[in-house]
């Protein structure tokens, strides 16, 4: 029996759809692009639940346009697209998809770190252009990874997974966070330092903080000025944590050596000049794009939505304060 009407705002892996289809009448946006705002507002109206994406703004305007919707399940671990306070005020439960993408995201941060440090993309372009004239002692010299200092900004699940992978490269790891992570310190030897100290000492800095008012533009002109001129910045978290226009200037002026970015301040746009720089490696927000991760996200989002529709607390509930007791 199809008990609930559910909107899925873009095609997700089949495993999640299969779970939902048992109990829900599904409406799925068929085109491979985010729904426009007006499409989302219209399609959500009359539904019981919405499985949404990080590209959908879940806020008062949507809650007003779709008053029958009583649960939103985000197909993402990050949830800066959701107005949690407003949802809680209206007692609408929200969920996200943690854990299943931790390893894939940390792996991608390492892929960007390697590609940036060892200039893999620049080198690939030279090979493809047919202009390589043979081995040379001064060609494509990059940064050392083994033995270098890695700075982790945000020592949650993904920051901790990034740190654990550094042990094979005999790296010294510094980390900063709003709170100390003593378990991480004990298991990896990572050392808690201030943000300022981390900027000054790190050869590679990897960003793993959520987007919050206090992390927006954490990396700005002043932060770049404090980094080593040989340092590289890696971001698989959220674009607005970096002032992207200031990053373009820092990369162009060689204030820092390089950057590896999976996320952008104004996705899908990039700041002017970014794509023309040789010392940046760019991927299209694909850190969680592995088969296991995306299937896991689909299962989690569907499982969370079904629980919320049944009136239960979702396993990955973002606003437990709405439930009594
Ligand atoms: C991807 O960016 C996510 O938050 O899952």
PDB file of C-alpha atoms and ligand atoms in Angstrom:
ATOM      1  CA  UNK A   1       0.000   0.000   0.000  1.00  0.00           C
ATOM      2  CA  UNK A   2       1.356   3.441  -0.985  1.00  0.00           C
ATOM      3  CA  UNK A   3       0.858   5.448   2.184  1.00  0.00           C
ATOM      4  CA  UNK A   4       2.704   8.673   1.402  1.00  0.00           C
ATOM      5  CA  UNK A   5       3.295  11.041  -1.470  1.00  0.00           C
ATOM      6  CA  UNK A   6       6.989  11.803  -1.783  1.00  0.00           C
ATOM      7  CA  UNK A   7       8.960  14.161  -4.003  1.00  0.00           C
ATOM      8  CA  UNK A   8      12.522  13.171  -4.965  1.00  0.00           C
ATOM      9  CA  UNK A   9      14.063  16.365  -6.310  1.00  0.00           C
ATOM     10  CA  UNK A  10      16.545  14.638  -8.636  1.00  0.00           C
ATOM     11  CA  UNK A  11      17.311  11.056  -9.686  1.00  0.00           C
ATOM     12  CA  UNK A  12      19.305   9.249  -6.976  1.00  0.00           C
ATOM     13  CA  UNK A  13      20.739   5.699  -6.987  1.00  0.00           C
ATOM     14  CA  UNK A  14      18.051   3.045  -7.457  1.00  0.00           C
ATOM     15  CA  UNK A  15      18.576   1.427  -4.040  1.00  0.00           C
ATOM     16  CA  UNK A  16      17.068   4.469  -2.348  1.00  0.00           C
ATOM     17  CA  UNK A  17      14.189   4.687  -4.797  1.00  0.00           C
ATOM     18  CA  UNK A  18      13.405   0.989  -4.301  1.00  0.00           C
ATOM     19  CA  UNK A  19      13.204   1.453  -0.537  1.00  0.00           C
ATOM     20  CA  UNK A  20      10.834   4.393  -0.916  1.00  0.00           C
ATOM     21  CA  UNK A  21       8.730   2.814  -3.653  1.00  0.00           C
ATOM     22  CA  UNK A  22       7.440   0.113  -1.296  1.00  0.00           C
ATOM     23  CA  UNK A  23       5.492   2.639   0.760  1.00  0.00           C
ATOM     24  CA  UNK A  24       5.404   5.829  -1.267  1.00  0.00           C
ATOM     25  CA  UNK A  25       3.929   7.213  -4.406  1.00  0.00           C
ATOM     26  CA  UNK A  26       7.022   8.845  -5.904  1.00  0.00           C
ATOM     27  CA  UNK A  27       7.273  11.969  -7.978  1.00  0.00           C
ATOM     28  CA  UNK A  28      10.815  12.349  -9.263  1.00  0.00           C
ATOM     29  CA  UNK A  29      12.295  15.255 -11.150  1.00  0.00           C
ATOM     30  CA  UNK A  30      13.410  13.530 -14.338  1.00  0.00           C
ATOM     31  CA  UNK A  31      15.914  15.960 -15.788  1.00  0.00           C
ATOM     32  CA  UNK A  32      19.543  15.720 -14.758  1.00  0.00           C
ATOM     33  CA  UNK A  33      19.737  19.195 -13.257  1.00  0.00           C
ATOM     34  CA  UNK A  34      18.531  20.729  -9.991  1.00  0.00           C
ATOM     35  CA  UNK A  35      14.876  21.763  -9.952  1.00  0.00           C
ATOM     36  CA  UNK A  36      14.361  25.473 -10.391  1.00  0.00           C
ATOM     37  CA  UNK A  37      12.933  27.223  -7.367  1.00  0.00           C
ATOM     38  CA  UNK A  38       9.478  27.485  -8.889  1.00  0.00           C
ATOM     39  CA  UNK A  39       9.545  23.812  -9.946  1.00  0.00           C
ATOM     40  CA  UNK A  40      10.484  22.774  -6.409  1.00  0.00           C
ATOM     41  CA  UNK A  41       7.844  24.949  -4.755  1.00  0.00           C
ATOM     42  CA  UNK A  42       5.149  23.638  -7.088  1.00  0.00           C
ATOM     43  CA  UNK A  43       6.196  19.977  -6.956  1.00  0.00           C
ATOM     44  CA  UNK A  44       6.495  19.860  -3.155  1.00  0.00           C
ATOM     45  CA  UNK A  45       2.951  21.164  -2.690  1.00  0.00           C
ATOM     46  CA  UNK A  46       0.617  18.375  -1.606  1.00  0.00           C
ATOM     47  CA  UNK A  47       3.415  15.927  -0.743  1.00  0.00           C
ATOM     48  CA  UNK A  48       4.015  14.257   2.625  1.00  0.00           C
ATOM     49  CA  UNK A  49       7.794  14.140   2.358  1.00  0.00           C
ATOM     50  CA  UNK A  50      10.677  15.416   0.243  1.00  0.00           C
ATOM     51  CA  UNK A  51      14.026  13.787  -0.477  1.00  0.00           C
ATOM     52  CA  UNK A  52      16.110  16.813  -1.367  1.00  0.00           C
ATOM     53  CA  UNK A  53      19.613  17.739  -2.427  1.00  0.00           C
ATOM     54  CA  UNK A  54      22.257  20.154  -1.210  1.00  0.00           C
ATOM     55  CA  UNK A  55      21.300  22.361  -4.167  1.00  0.00           C
ATOM     56  CA  UNK A  56      17.728  22.788  -2.853  1.00  0.00           C
ATOM     57  CA  UNK A  57      17.077  25.572  -0.350  1.00  0.00           C
ATOM     58  CA  UNK A  58      14.885  24.147   2.411  1.00  0.00           C
ATOM     59  CA  UNK A  59      13.494  27.201   4.138  1.00  0.00           C
ATOM     60  CA  UNK A  60      10.399  29.165   5.201  1.00  0.00           C
ATOM     61  CA  UNK A  61       9.403  29.934   1.615  1.00  0.00           C
ATOM     62  CA  UNK A  62       9.237  26.210   0.831  1.00  0.00           C
ATOM     63  CA  UNK A  63       7.517  25.352   4.128  1.00  0.00           C
ATOM     64  CA  UNK A  64       4.850  27.955   3.293  1.00  0.00           C
ATOM     65  CA  UNK A  65       4.443  26.718  -0.283  1.00  0.00           C
ATOM     66  CA  UNK A  66       4.170  23.068   0.801  1.00  0.00           C
ATOM     67  CA  UNK A  67       2.412  22.991   4.205  1.00  0.00           C
ATOM     68  CA  UNK A  68       1.551  19.273   3.918  1.00  0.00           C
ATOM     69  CA  UNK A  69       5.228  18.231   3.842  1.00  0.00           C
ATOM     70  CA  UNK A  70       6.150  16.883   7.249  1.00  0.00           C
ATOM     71  CA  UNK A  71       9.707  15.632   6.626  1.00  0.00           C
ATOM     72  CA  UNK A  72      12.760  16.569   4.552  1.00  0.00           C
ATOM     73  CA  UNK A  73      15.633  14.112   4.038  1.00  0.00           C
ATOM     74  CA  UNK A  74      18.792  15.679   2.630  1.00  0.00           C
ATOM     75  CA  UNK A  75      20.862  13.561   0.237  1.00  0.00           C
ATOM     76  CA  UNK A  76      24.101  15.012   1.701  1.00  0.00           C
ATOM     77  CA  UNK A  77      25.986  15.134   4.962  1.00  0.00           C
ATOM     78  CA  UNK A  78      26.302  18.932   4.806  1.00  0.00           C
ATOM     79  CA  UNK A  79      23.032  20.729   5.507  1.00  0.00           C
ATOM     80  CA  UNK A  80      23.795  24.412   5.152  1.00  0.00           C
ATOM     81  CA  UNK A  81      21.022  24.379   2.510  1.00  0.00           C
ATOM     82  CA  UNK A  82      18.485  23.757   5.286  1.00  0.00           C
ATOM     83  CA  UNK A  83      17.110  26.325   7.722  1.00  0.00           C
ATOM     84  CA  UNK A  84      17.164  24.027  10.731  1.00  0.00           C
ATOM     85  CA  UNK A  85      15.955  26.675  13.189  1.00  0.00           C
ATOM     86  CA  UNK A  86      12.915  27.504  11.052  1.00  0.00           C
ATOM     87  CA  UNK A  87      12.100  23.809  10.532  1.00  0.00           C
ATOM     88  CA  UNK A  88      12.364  23.209  14.275  1.00  0.00           C
ATOM     89  CA  UNK A  89      10.128  26.176  15.000  1.00  0.00           C
ATOM     90  CA  UNK A  90       7.523  24.498  12.775  1.00  0.00           C
ATOM     91  CA  UNK A  91       8.309  21.033  14.174  1.00  0.00           C
ATOM     92  CA  UNK A  92       9.337  19.687  10.774  1.00  0.00           C
ATOM     93  CA  UNK A  93      12.006  16.977  11.103  1.00  0.00           C
ATOM     94  CA  UNK A  94      15.129  17.058   8.918  1.00  0.00           C
ATOM     95  CA  UNK A  95      17.871  14.491   8.284  1.00  0.00           C
ATOM     96  CA  UNK A  96      21.244  14.149   6.522  1.00  0.00           C
ATOM     97  CA  UNK A  97      23.533  11.276   5.420  1.00  0.00           C
ATOM     98  CA  UNK A  98      26.639  11.076   7.640  1.00  0.00           C
ATOM     99  CA  UNK A  99      29.227   8.233   7.805  1.00  0.00           C
ATOM    100  CA  UNK A 100      28.605   6.599   4.413  1.00  0.00           C
ATOM    101  CA  UNK A 101      30.690   9.223   2.611  1.00  0.00           C
ATOM    102  CA  UNK A 102      33.434   9.775   5.176  1.00  0.00           C
ATOM    103  CA  UNK A 103      36.030   7.537   3.505  1.00  0.00           C
ATOM    104  CA  UNK A 104      35.221   8.604  -0.046  1.00  0.00           C
ATOM    105  CA  UNK A 105      35.530  12.273   0.895  1.00  0.00           C
ATOM    106  CA  UNK A 106      38.814  11.784   2.751  1.00  0.00           C
ATOM    107  CA  UNK A 107      40.138   9.792  -0.226  1.00  0.00           C
ATOM    108  CA  UNK A 108      39.200  12.651  -2.538  1.00  0.00           C
ATOM    109  CA  UNK A 109      40.914  15.199  -0.313  1.00  0.00           C
ATOM    110  CA  UNK A 110      44.047  13.086  -0.623  1.00  0.00           C
ATOM    111  CA  UNK A 111      43.608  12.803  -4.397  1.00  0.00           C
ATOM    112  CA  UNK A 112      43.480  16.607  -4.605  1.00  0.00           C
ATOM    113  CA  UNK A 113      46.445  16.943  -2.254  1.00  0.00           C
ATOM    114  CA  UNK A 114      48.571  14.622  -4.399  1.00  0.00           C
ATOM    115  CA  UNK A 115      47.426  16.135  -7.680  1.00  0.00           C
ATOM    116  CA  UNK A 116      48.126  19.660  -6.432  1.00  0.00           C
ATOM    117  CA  UNK A 117      51.477  18.938  -4.786  1.00  0.00           C
ATOM    118  CA  UNK A 118      52.815  16.869  -7.676  1.00  0.00           C
ATOM    119  CA  UNK A 119      51.241  18.991 -10.423  1.00  0.00           C
ATOM    120  CA  UNK A 120      49.494  15.997 -11.971  1.00  0.00           C
ATOM    121  CA  UNK A 121      46.933  17.957 -13.989  1.00  0.00           C
ATOM    122  CA  UNK A 122      49.481  20.405 -15.435  1.00  0.00           C
ATOM    123  CA  UNK A 123      51.713  17.481 -16.374  1.00  0.00           C
ATOM    124  CA  UNK A 124      48.830  15.589 -17.954  1.00  0.00           C
ATOM    125  CA  UNK A 125      48.023  18.627 -20.119  1.00  0.00           C
ATOM    126  CA  UNK A 126      51.595  18.805 -21.402  1.00  0.00           C
ATOM    127  CA  UNK A 127      51.579  15.125 -22.318  1.00  0.00           C
ATOM    128  CA  UNK A 128      48.270  15.446 -24.153  1.00  0.00           C
ATOM    129  CA  UNK A 129      49.429  18.537 -26.040  1.00  0.00           C
ATOM    130  CA  UNK A 130      52.304  16.561 -27.563  1.00  0.00           C
ATOM    131  CA  UNK A 131      54.746  19.281 -26.493  1.00  0.00           C
ATOM    132  CA  UNK A 132      56.849  17.238 -24.070  1.00  0.00           C
ATOM    133  CA  UNK A 133      60.391  17.065 -25.423  1.00  0.00           C
ATOM    134  CA  UNK A 134      61.721  14.478 -22.965  1.00  0.00           C
ATOM    135  CA  UNK A 135      62.960  14.223 -19.382  1.00  0.00           C
ATOM    136  CA  UNK A 136      64.426  17.322 -17.759  1.00  0.00           C
ATOM    137  CA  UNK A 137      65.896  17.968 -14.303  1.00  0.00           C
ATOM    138  CA  UNK A 138      63.873  21.152 -13.739  1.00  0.00           C
ATOM    139  CA  UNK A 139      60.503  20.033 -15.048  1.00  0.00           C
ATOM    140  CA  UNK A 140      57.362  20.036 -12.909  1.00  0.00           C
ATOM    141  CA  UNK A 141      59.069  20.220  -9.556  1.00  0.00           C
ATOM    142  CA  UNK A 142      56.446  20.084  -6.800  1.00  0.00           C
ATOM    143  CA  UNK A 143      56.142  19.785  -3.050  1.00  0.00           C
ATOM    144  CA  UNK A 144      57.170  16.815  -0.909  1.00  0.00           C
ATOM    145  CA  UNK A 145      54.373  14.980   0.811  1.00  0.00           C
ATOM    146  CA  UNK A 146      56.234  12.394   2.871  1.00  0.00           C
ATOM    147  CA  UNK A 147      57.477  14.031   6.050  1.00  0.00           C
ATOM    148  CA  UNK A 148      55.558  17.274   5.486  1.00  0.00           C
ATOM    149  CA  UNK A 149      53.214  18.987   7.950  1.00  0.00           C
ATOM    150  CA  UNK A 150      49.516  18.515   7.349  1.00  0.00           C
ATOM    151  CA  UNK A 151      47.041  20.974   8.853  1.00  0.00           C
ATOM    152  CA  UNK A 152      43.501  19.738   9.398  1.00  0.00           C
ATOM    153  CA  UNK A 153      40.832  22.397   9.861  1.00  0.00           C
ATOM    154  CA  UNK A 154      37.844  20.616  11.413  1.00  0.00           C
ATOM    155  CA  UNK A 155      38.506  17.322  13.166  1.00  0.00           C
ATOM    156  CA  UNK A 156      35.123  15.660  12.807  1.00  0.00           C
ATOM    157  CA  UNK A 157      34.523  12.392  10.971  1.00  0.00           C
ATOM    158  CA  UNK A 158      36.069  13.396   7.643  1.00  0.00           C
ATOM    159  CA  UNK A 159      38.938  15.402   9.147  1.00  0.00           C
ATOM    160  CA  UNK A 160      39.775  12.398  11.342  1.00  0.00           C
ATOM    161  CA  UNK A 161      39.711  10.033   8.339  1.00  0.00           C
ATOM    162  CA  UNK A 162      41.995  12.421   6.431  1.00  0.00           C
ATOM    163  CA  UNK A 163      44.375  12.458   9.407  1.00  0.00           C
ATOM    164  CA  UNK A 164      44.433   8.664   9.769  1.00  0.00           C
ATOM    165  CA  UNK A 165      45.534   8.300   6.132  1.00  0.00           C
ATOM    166  CA  UNK A 166      48.576  10.550   6.720  1.00  0.00           C
ATOM    167  CA  UNK A 167      50.355   8.039   8.934  1.00  0.00           C
ATOM    168  CA  UNK A 168      51.710   6.162   5.917  1.00  0.00           C
ATOM    169  CA  UNK A 169      53.459   9.336   4.803  1.00  0.00           C
ATOM    170  CA  UNK A 170      55.163   9.976   8.137  1.00  0.00           C
ATOM    171  CA  UNK A 171      53.524  13.382   8.355  1.00  0.00           C
ATOM    172  CA  UNK A 172      53.309  15.641  11.328  1.00  0.00           C
ATOM    173  CA  UNK A 173      49.644  16.531  11.757  1.00  0.00           C
ATOM    174  CA  UNK A 174      48.335  19.720  13.317  1.00  0.00           C
ATOM    175  CA  UNK A 175      44.634  20.263  13.722  1.00  0.00           C
ATOM    176  CA  UNK A 176      42.286  22.967  14.820  1.00  0.00           C
ATOM    177  CA  UNK A 177      38.626  22.817  15.750  1.00  0.00           C
ATOM    178  CA  UNK A 178      36.161  24.475  18.070  1.00  0.00           C
ATOM    179  CA  UNK A 179      36.771  21.486  20.385  1.00  0.00           C
ATOM    180  CA  UNK A 180      39.725  19.218  21.039  1.00  0.00           C
ATOM    181  CA  UNK A 181      39.437  15.672  19.720  1.00  0.00           C
ATOM    182  CA  UNK A 182      41.417  13.687  22.257  1.00  0.00           C
ATOM    183  CA  UNK A 183      40.665  10.372  20.596  1.00  0.00           C
ATOM    184  CA  UNK A 184      42.210  11.676  17.378  1.00  0.00           C
ATOM    185  CA  UNK A 185      45.251  12.910  19.276  1.00  0.00           C
ATOM    186  CA  UNK A 186      45.736   9.499  20.898  1.00  0.00           C
ATOM    187  CA  UNK A 187      45.169   7.414  17.784  1.00  0.00           C
ATOM    188  CA  UNK A 188      47.183   9.527  15.311  1.00  0.00           C
ATOM    189  CA  UNK A 189      49.480  11.822  17.284  1.00  0.00           C
ATOM    190  CA  UNK A 190      47.744  14.881  15.791  1.00  0.00           C
ATOM    191  CA  UNK A 191      48.504  18.047  17.763  1.00  0.00           C
ATOM    192  CA  UNK A 192      45.834  20.632  18.607  1.00  0.00           C
ATOM    193  CA  UNK A 193      46.917  24.180  17.687  1.00  0.00           C
ATOM    194  CA  UNK A 194      45.290  27.549  17.080  1.00  0.00           C
ATOM    195  CA  UNK A 195      44.092  28.386  13.560  1.00  0.00           C
ATOM    196  CA  UNK A 196      46.873  30.966  13.333  1.00  0.00           C
ATOM    197  CA  UNK A 197      49.555  28.433  14.294  1.00  0.00           C
ATOM    198  CA  UNK A 198      48.161  25.923  11.818  1.00  0.00           C
ATOM    199  CA  UNK A 199      48.304  28.509   9.018  1.00  0.00           C
ATOM    200  CA  UNK A 200      51.902  29.378   9.788  1.00  0.00           C
ATOM    201  CA  UNK A 201      53.251  25.841  10.139  1.00  0.00           C
ATOM    202  CA  UNK A 202      51.388  23.669   7.627  1.00  0.00           C
ATOM    203  CA  UNK A 203      52.669  22.583   4.212  1.00  0.00           C
ATOM    204  CA  UNK A 204      49.199  21.312   3.292  1.00  0.00           C
ATOM    205  CA  UNK A 205      45.942  22.487   4.787  1.00  0.00           C
ATOM    206  CA  UNK A 206      42.784  20.435   4.322  1.00  0.00           C
ATOM    207  CA  UNK A 207      39.392  21.964   5.130  1.00  0.00           C
ATOM    208  CA  UNK A 208      36.736  19.816   6.862  1.00  0.00           C
ATOM    209  CA  UNK A 209      34.497  22.284   8.684  1.00  0.00           C
ATOM    210  CA  UNK A 210      30.772  22.748   8.024  1.00  0.00           C
ATOM    211  CA  UNK A 211      29.611  26.028   6.543  1.00  0.00           C
ATOM    212  CA  UNK A 212      28.451  28.191   9.454  1.00  0.00           C
ATOM    213  CA  UNK A 213      28.393  31.959   9.944  1.00  0.00           C
ATOM    214  CA  UNK A 214      31.692  31.628  11.825  1.00  0.00           C
ATOM    215  CA  UNK A 215      33.403  29.532   9.106  1.00  0.00           C
ATOM    216  CA  UNK A 216      32.300  31.626   6.105  1.00  0.00           C
ATOM    217  CA  UNK A 217      35.451  33.153   4.563  1.00  0.00           C
ATOM    218  CA  UNK A 218      37.619  31.592   7.273  1.00  0.00           C
ATOM    219  CA  UNK A 219      40.236  31.520   4.536  1.00  0.00           C
ATOM    220  CA  UNK A 220      40.554  35.122   3.408  1.00  0.00           C
ATOM    221  CA  UNK A 221      43.353  37.419   2.334  1.00  0.00           C
ATOM    222  CA  UNK A 222      44.691  37.682   5.890  1.00  0.00           C
ATOM    223  CA  UNK A 223      44.750  33.874   6.257  1.00  0.00           C
ATOM    224  CA  UNK A 224      46.571  33.392   2.947  1.00  0.00           C
ATOM    225  CA  UNK A 225      49.144  35.987   4.009  1.00  0.00           C
ATOM    226  CA  UNK A 226      49.913  33.899   7.100  1.00  0.00           C
ATOM    227  CA  UNK A 227      50.374  30.634   5.149  1.00  0.00           C
ATOM    228  CA  UNK A 228      53.750  29.476   3.840  1.00  0.00           C
ATOM    229  CA  UNK A 229      54.380  30.528   0.226  1.00  0.00           C
ATOM    230  CA  UNK A 230      55.025  26.825  -0.485  1.00  0.00           C
ATOM    231  CA  UNK A 231      51.736  25.676   1.081  1.00  0.00           C
ATOM    232  CA  UNK A 232      48.703  24.166  -0.688  1.00  0.00           C
ATOM    233  CA  UNK A 233      45.074  24.469   0.407  1.00  0.00           C
ATOM    234  CA  UNK A 234      42.628  21.599  -0.155  1.00  0.00           C
ATOM    235  CA  UNK A 235      38.861  22.055   0.164  1.00  0.00           C
ATOM    236  CA  UNK A 236      36.323  19.221   0.027  1.00  0.00           C
ATOM    237  CA  UNK A 237      33.979  20.849   2.578  1.00  0.00           C
ATOM    238  CA  UNK A 238      31.965  23.858   1.403  1.00  0.00           C
ATOM    239  CA  UNK A 239      33.047  26.561  -1.048  1.00  0.00           C
ATOM    240  CA  UNK A 240      32.124  29.663   0.982  1.00  0.00           C
ATOM    241  CA  UNK A 241      34.599  28.661   3.716  1.00  0.00           C
ATOM    242  CA  UNK A 242      37.122  30.189   1.293  1.00  0.00           C
ATOM    243  CA  UNK A 243      36.936  33.731  -0.059  1.00  0.00           C
ATOM    244  CA  UNK A 244      37.375  32.511  -3.618  1.00  0.00           C
ATOM    245  CA  UNK A 245      38.259  35.886  -5.166  1.00  0.00           C
ATOM    246  CA  UNK A 246      40.989  36.295  -2.522  1.00  0.00           C
ATOM    247  CA  UNK A 247      42.187  32.755  -3.293  1.00  0.00           C
ATOM    248  CA  UNK A 248      42.511  33.601  -6.995  1.00  0.00           C
ATOM    249  CA  UNK A 249      44.698  36.575  -6.056  1.00  0.00           C
ATOM    250  CA  UNK A 250      46.772  34.500  -3.607  1.00  0.00           C
ATOM    251  CA  UNK A 251      47.389  31.806  -6.228  1.00  0.00           C
ATOM    252  CA  UNK A 252      48.131  34.328  -8.956  1.00  0.00           C
ATOM    253  CA  UNK A 253      50.544  36.330  -6.765  1.00  0.00           C
ATOM    254  CA  UNK A 254      52.152  33.131  -5.412  1.00  0.00           C
ATOM    255  CA  UNK A 255      51.200  34.087  -1.838  1.00  0.00           C
ATOM    256  CA  UNK A 256      50.520  30.345  -1.580  1.00  0.00           C
ATOM    257  CA  UNK A 257      51.723  27.613  -3.937  1.00  0.00           C
ATOM    258  CA  UNK A 258      48.558  25.788  -4.907  1.00  0.00           C
ATOM    259  CA  UNK A 259      45.009  24.705  -4.196  1.00  0.00           C
ATOM    260  CA  UNK A 260      42.882  21.642  -4.797  1.00  0.00           C
ATOM    261  CA  UNK A 261      39.173  22.398  -4.809  1.00  0.00           C
ATOM    262  CA  UNK A 262      36.103  20.179  -5.000  1.00  0.00           C
ATOM    263  CA  UNK A 263      33.690  22.906  -3.861  1.00  0.00           C
ATOM    264  CA  UNK A 264      33.138  26.524  -4.893  1.00  0.00           C
ATOM    265  CA  UNK A 265      31.794  29.670  -3.354  1.00  0.00           C
ATOM    266  CA  UNK A 266      29.048  30.172  -5.953  1.00  0.00           C
ATOM    267  CA  UNK A 267      28.465  26.674  -7.371  1.00  0.00           C
ATOM    268  CA  UNK A 268      28.319  25.839 -10.172  1.00  0.00           C
ATOM    269  CA  UNK A 269      30.103  29.105 -11.108  1.00  0.00           C
ATOM    270  CA  UNK A 270      33.771  29.683 -10.392  1.00  0.00           C
ATOM    271  CA  UNK A 271      35.341  33.021  -9.532  1.00  0.00           C
ATOM    272  CA  UNK A 272      36.833  34.913 -12.412  1.00  0.00           C
ATOM    273  CA  UNK A 273      40.361  33.806 -13.198  1.00  0.00           C
ATOM    274  CA  UNK A 274      40.273  30.581 -11.180  1.00  0.00           C
ATOM    275  CA  UNK A 275      40.047  28.160 -14.101  1.00  0.00           C
ATOM    276  CA  UNK A 276      42.930  29.853 -15.916  1.00  0.00           C
ATOM    277  CA  UNK A 277      45.422  29.309 -13.090  1.00  0.00           C
ATOM    278  CA  UNK A 278      47.926  26.469 -13.521  1.00  0.00           C
ATOM    279  CA  UNK A 279      48.415  25.967  -9.779  1.00  0.00           C
ATOM    280  CA  UNK A 280      44.893  24.857  -8.936  1.00  0.00           C
ATOM    281  CA  UNK A 281      43.249  21.451  -9.395  1.00  0.00           C
ATOM    282  CA  UNK A 282      39.478  21.587  -9.839  1.00  0.00           C
ATOM    283  CA  UNK A 283      36.877  18.839  -9.466  1.00  0.00           C
ATOM    284  CA  UNK A 284      33.087  19.263  -9.711  1.00  0.00           C
ATOM    285  CA  UNK A 285      31.904  18.593  -6.125  1.00  0.00           C
ATOM    286  CA  UNK A 286      32.429  14.861  -6.552  1.00  0.00           C
ATOM    287  CA  UNK A 287      34.125  13.916  -3.270  1.00  0.00           C
ATOM    288  CA  UNK A 288      31.329  11.498  -2.328  1.00  0.00           C
ATOM    289  CA  UNK A 289      30.943  10.190  -5.883  1.00  0.00           C
ATOM    290  CA  UNK A 290      31.851   6.527  -5.426  1.00  0.00           C
ATOM    291  CA  UNK A 291      29.441   3.640  -5.966  1.00  0.00           C
ATOM    292  CA  UNK A 292      29.412   2.603  -2.306  1.00  0.00           C
ATOM    293  CA  UNK A 293      29.085   6.131  -1.019  1.00  0.00           C
ATOM    294  CA  UNK A 294      26.293   7.299  -3.277  1.00  0.00           C
ATOM    295  CA  UNK A 295      24.367   4.033  -2.816  1.00  0.00           C
ATOM    296  CA  UNK A 296      24.811   4.418   0.932  1.00  0.00           C
ATOM    297  CA  UNK A 297      23.576   8.016   0.780  1.00  0.00           C
ATOM    298  CA  UNK A 298      20.512   6.905  -1.192  1.00  0.00           C
ATOM    299  CA  UNK A 299      19.708   4.158   1.327  1.00  0.00           C
ATOM    300  CA  UNK A 300      20.235   6.505   4.262  1.00  0.00           C
ATOM    301  CA  UNK A 301      18.150   9.331   2.854  1.00  0.00           C
ATOM    302  CA  UNK A 302      15.310   6.907   2.065  1.00  0.00           C
ATOM    303  CA  UNK A 303      15.515   5.172   5.459  1.00  0.00           C
ATOM    304  CA  UNK A 304      15.507   8.531   7.242  1.00  0.00           C
ATOM    305  CA  UNK A 305      12.542   9.790   5.242  1.00  0.00           C
ATOM    306  CA  UNK A 306      10.496   6.646   5.859  1.00  0.00           C
ATOM    307  CA  UNK A 307      11.179   6.847   9.605  1.00  0.00           C
ATOM    308  CA  UNK A 308      10.135  10.500   9.719  1.00  0.00           C
ATOM    309  CA  UNK A 309       6.962   9.784   7.737  1.00  0.00           C
ATOM    310  CA  UNK A 310       6.089   7.034  10.232  1.00  0.00           C
ATOM    311  CA  UNK A 311       6.389   9.677  12.946  1.00  0.00           C
ATOM    312  CA  UNK A 312       9.620   8.197  14.310  1.00  0.00           C
ATOM    313  CA  UNK A 313      12.871   9.966  14.995  1.00  0.00           C
ATOM    314  CA  UNK A 314      15.126   9.489  11.935  1.00  0.00           C
ATOM    315  CA  UNK A 315      18.451   7.706  12.543  1.00  0.00           C
ATOM    316  CA  UNK A 316      20.199  10.859  11.283  1.00  0.00           C
ATOM    317  CA  UNK A 317      17.814  13.437  12.700  1.00  0.00           C
ATOM    318  CA  UNK A 318      19.167  17.012  12.527  1.00  0.00           C
ATOM    319  CA  UNK A 319      16.682  18.600  14.914  1.00  0.00           C
ATOM    320  CA  UNK A 320      15.943  16.134  17.742  1.00  0.00           C
ATOM    321  CA  UNK A 321      14.808  19.082  19.876  1.00  0.00           C
ATOM    322  CA  UNK A 322      11.418  18.903  18.156  1.00  0.00           C
ATOM    323  CA  UNK A 323      10.628  15.622  19.902  1.00  0.00           C
ATOM    324  CA  UNK A 324       9.359  15.709  23.464  1.00  0.00           C
ATOM    325  CA  UNK A 325      11.563  14.109  26.110  1.00  0.00           C
TER     326      UNK A 325
HETATM  327  C1  LIG B   1      28.371  16.760  -0.097  1.00  0.00           C
HETATM  328  O1  LIG B   1      28.922  17.802  -0.258  1.00  0.00           O
HETATM  329  C2  LIG B   1      27.669  16.415   1.079  1.00  0.00           C
HETATM  330  O2  LIG B   1      27.520  17.272   1.976  1.00  0.00           O
HETATM  331  O3  LIG B   1      27.222  15.270   1.194  1.00  0.00           O
END
